[in-house]
Amino acid sequence: MLLDIKGVKLSIVKMPLKNPFTTHLGSVTEREAIIVEVEDRNGFIGYGEGVAFSSPWYTEETVQTSYHVLKNFLIPLLRKKGISHPEEASLLFSSVRRNHMAKAALETALWDLRAKIEGIPLSNLIGGTMESIPAGVVVGNNLPEALKQIEGYLEQGFKRVKVKISPEDDLHYISEIRKQFPDLPLMADANSAYSLEDVDRLKALDDFGLLMIEQPLGYDDIIDHAKLQSQIKTPICLDESIVTFEDVRKAIDLGSCKVINIKIGRVGGLGEAKRIHDYCVSKGIPVWAGGMIEFGISRAHNIALASLPGFTIPGDISGSDRYWEKDIIQPEITVYDGMIKMPEGPGIGFKLNTKRMKEVTVFEEIFEF
Ligand code: OSB
Ligand code: MG
């Protein structure tokens, strides 16, 4: 039976971060995102979040390009053809090339809607098995601040810390952290700051017992990463290079990485994310859920995804208060003793905080079916 959709609402929200988030590519001080609400004729509402940034620094999509693709292509496809299960969304959207974050924004809302219609948590609908998941956090690259932040997060029980590195800010930074926290489960994300010419710098990182190094080389590369992995001991984890299931198959086949970071937005939806997870499990490749400095809706989808059994490494999933004075969901996402409990309500298990939404919405439109 088709999902009986009454309409789709898109809202652009905008909120300052508590503290700027900095990588070698620049700083994020304010976050815009698209909140998607899909309502059916029985009054169930599914929520999704478009995680493209205001500018194309991480991937080529932006808030404005996602909005355009949602409004002019994806929502019309859904209105015209309809679907009965969110698993059909990727086929429905296949006439639109890439634009994965736009697709995921609508597709995740359809997953939430479907779970709410069935009256079960989204994690159950996708086959999740965990009752709570470990929280991980990313800290900034100002050394004294990072050391203080790490201490605070360890007190809160966080299970793993990630730092951002680049050739200007790596060996000294990591060694100082290691001096103070010799046993900390620590990993480093380079966001493509290196090339194969830096192989000696990257080899030197082997001495620090990092859990992994994330995306050291080109954002679209899987060939050079295979060459690098054969020369360093630290496991390579791919983030930017993995945008489809096929990328995963090829990267594993080539030996380009030993771990994969799964982001629902980057791969175009929860269906594709789950397919990647299932394949990685079959190949013995551990996965973890990446973060996008997101609001609570996307965070809630990440929590459901991370309840799948192959998510054996703590992800970039922290509480609402990591970046926000006040999130757009209620209750907010909280970390207790380093763990996040699976919500028990139907769907994503969190409600939109309508008062907060009003404060932070800068534009909205409703598309009736
Ligand atoms: O490379 O994983 C990344 C944030 C925005 C874009 C890309 C990345 C990140 C993070 C932080 O590393 C994740 C988070 O805390 O949300
Ligand atoms: Mg990354």
CSV table of N, CA and C in Angstrom, one decimal, residues 5-11 34-38 66-82 92-93 96 102-103 105-107 110 365-369:
chain,number,residue,atom,x,y,z
A,5,ILE,N,0.6,10.3,1.4
A,5,ILE,CA,1.2,11.5,1.9
A,5,ILE,C,0.3,12.7,1.6
A,6,LYS,N,0.2,13.6,2.6
A,6,LYS,CA,-0.6,14.8,2.4
A,6,LYS,C,0.2,16.0,2.0
A,7,GLY,N,1.4,16.0,2.4
A,7,GLY,CA,2.3,17.2,2.0
A,7,GLY,C,3.7,17.1,2.7
A,8,VAL,N,4.5,17.9,2.2
A,8,VAL,CA,5.9,18.0,2.7
A,8,VAL,C,6.2,19.4,3.0
A,9,LYS,N,6.8,19.6,4.2
A,9,LYS,CA,7.2,21.0,4.6
A,9,LYS,C,8.7,21.1,4.7
A,10,LEU,N,9.3,22.1,4.1
A,10,LEU,CA,10.7,22.3,4.2
A,10,LEU,C,10.9,23.6,5.0
A,11,SER,N,11.8,23.5,6.0
A,11,SER,CA,12.2,24.7,6.8
A,11,SER,C,13.7,24.9,6.8
A,34,ILE,N,18.3,22.1,6.5
A,34,ILE,CA,16.9,22.0,6.0
A,34,ILE,C,16.2,20.9,6.8
A,35,ILE,N,15.1,21.3,7.5
A,35,ILE,CA,14.3,20.3,8.2
A,35,ILE,C,13.1,19.9,7.3
A,36,VAL,N,13.0,18.6,7.1
A,36,VAL,CA,11.9,18.1,6.2
A,36,VAL,C,10.9,17.4,7.1
A,37,GLU,N,9.6,17.8,6.9
A,37,GLU,CA,8.5,17.1,7.6
A,37,GLU,C,7.6,16.5,6.5
A,38,VAL,N,7.4,15.2,6.5
A,38,VAL,CA,6.5,14.5,5.6
A,38,VAL,C,5.3,14.1,6.4
A,66,SER,N,20.6,21.9,-2.2
A,66,SER,CA,19.8,20.8,-1.7
A,66,SER,C,18.3,21.3,-1.7
A,67,TYR,N,18.1,22.5,-1.4
A,67,TYR,CA,16.7,23.0,-1.4
A,67,TYR,C,16.1,23.0,-2.8
A,68,HIS,N,16.9,23.4,-3.7
A,68,HIS,CA,16.5,23.4,-5.1
A,68,HIS,C,16.1,22.0,-5.6
A,69,VAL,N,17.0,21.1,-5.3
A,69,VAL,CA,16.8,19.7,-5.7
A,69,VAL,C,15.6,19.1,-5.0
A,70,LEU,N,15.4,19.4,-3.8
A,70,LEU,CA,14.2,18.8,-3.0
A,70,LEU,C,13.0,19.4,-3.6
A,71,LYS,N,12.9,20.7,-3.8
A,71,LYS,CA,11.7,21.4,-4.2
A,71,LYS,C,11.3,21.1,-5.6
A,72,ASN,N,12.3,21.1,-6.5
A,72,ASN,CA,12.0,21.0,-8.0
A,72,ASN,C,12.1,19.6,-8.5
A,73,PHE,N,12.8,18.7,-7.8
A,73,PHE,CA,12.9,17.3,-8.4
A,73,PHE,C,12.4,16.2,-7.5
A,74,LEU,N,12.9,16.2,-6.2
A,74,LEU,CA,12.6,15.0,-5.4
A,74,LEU,C,11.2,15.0,-4.9
A,75,ILE,N,10.7,16.1,-4.4
A,75,ILE,CA,9.4,16.2,-3.9
A,75,ILE,C,8.4,16.0,-5.1
A,76,PRO,N,8.6,16.6,-6.3
A,76,PRO,CA,7.7,16.3,-7.4
A,76,PRO,C,7.7,14.8,-7.8
A,77,LEU,N,8.9,14.1,-7.7
A,77,LEU,CA,8.9,12.7,-8.0
A,77,LEU,C,8.1,11.9,-7.0
A,78,LEU,N,8.2,12.2,-5.7
A,78,LEU,CA,7.4,11.5,-4.7
A,78,LEU,C,5.9,11.8,-4.9
A,79,ARG,N,5.6,13.0,-5.2
A,79,ARG,CA,4.2,13.3,-5.4
A,79,ARG,C,3.6,12.6,-6.6
A,80,LYS,N,4.4,12.5,-7.7
A,80,LYS,CA,3.9,11.9,-8.9
A,80,LYS,C,3.8,10.4,-8.8
A,81,LYS,N,4.8,9.7,-8.3
A,81,LYS,CA,4.8,8.3,-8.3
A,81,LYS,C,4.5,7.6,-7.0
A,82,GLY,N,4.8,8.2,-5.9
A,82,GLY,CA,4.6,7.6,-4.6
A,82,GLY,C,5.4,6.4,-4.3
A,92,LEU,N,13.3,5.5,-6.8
A,92,LEU,CA,12.5,6.6,-7.2
A,92,LEU,C,13.3,7.8,-7.5
A,93,PHE,N,14.4,8.0,-6.7
A,93,PHE,CA,15.3,9.2,-6.9
A,93,PHE,C,16.4,9.0,-7.9
A,96,VAL,N,17.7,11.4,-10.6
A,96,VAL,CA,18.5,12.5,-10.2
A,96,VAL,C,19.9,12.1,-9.8
A,102,ALA,N,20.5,16.0,-0.3
A,102,ALA,CA,19.1,16.3,-0.6
A,102,ALA,C,18.3,15.1,-0.6
A,103,LYS,N,18.7,14.0,-1.2
A,103,LYS,CA,18.0,12.7,-1.2
A,103,LYS,C,17.8,12.2,0.2
A,105,ALA,N,17.8,13.8,3.0
A,105,ALA,CA,16.9,14.6,3.8
A,105,ALA,C,15.5,14.1,3.7
A,106,LEU,N,15.0,13.8,2.5
A,106,LEU,CA,13.7,13.4,2.3
A,106,LEU,C,13.5,11.9,2.6
A,107,GLU,N,14.5,11.1,2.2
A,107,GLU,CA,14.4,9.6,2.5
A,107,GLU,C,14.4,9.3,4.0
A,110,LEU,N,11.0,9.8,5.3
A,110,LEU,CA,10.1,8.7,4.9
A,110,LEU,C,10.4,7.5,5.8
A,365,GLU,N,8.4,26.5,3.5
A,365,GLU,CA,7.4,26.3,2.4
A,365,GLU,C,6.7,25.0,2.6
A,366,ILE,N,5.4,24.9,2.2
A,366,ILE,CA,4.7,23.6,2.2
A,366,ILE,C,4.3,23.2,0.8
A,367,PHE,N,4.5,21.9,0.5
A,367,PHE,CA,4.2,21.4,-0.8
A,367,PHE,C,3.1,20.4,-0.6
A,368,GLU,N,1.9,20.7,-1.1
A,368,GLU,CA,0.7,19.8,-0.8
A,368,GLU,C,0.7,18.8,-1.9
A,369,PHE,N,0.2,17.6,-1.5
A,369,PHE,CA,0.2,16.5,-2.5
A,369,PHE,C,-1.2,16.3,-3.0
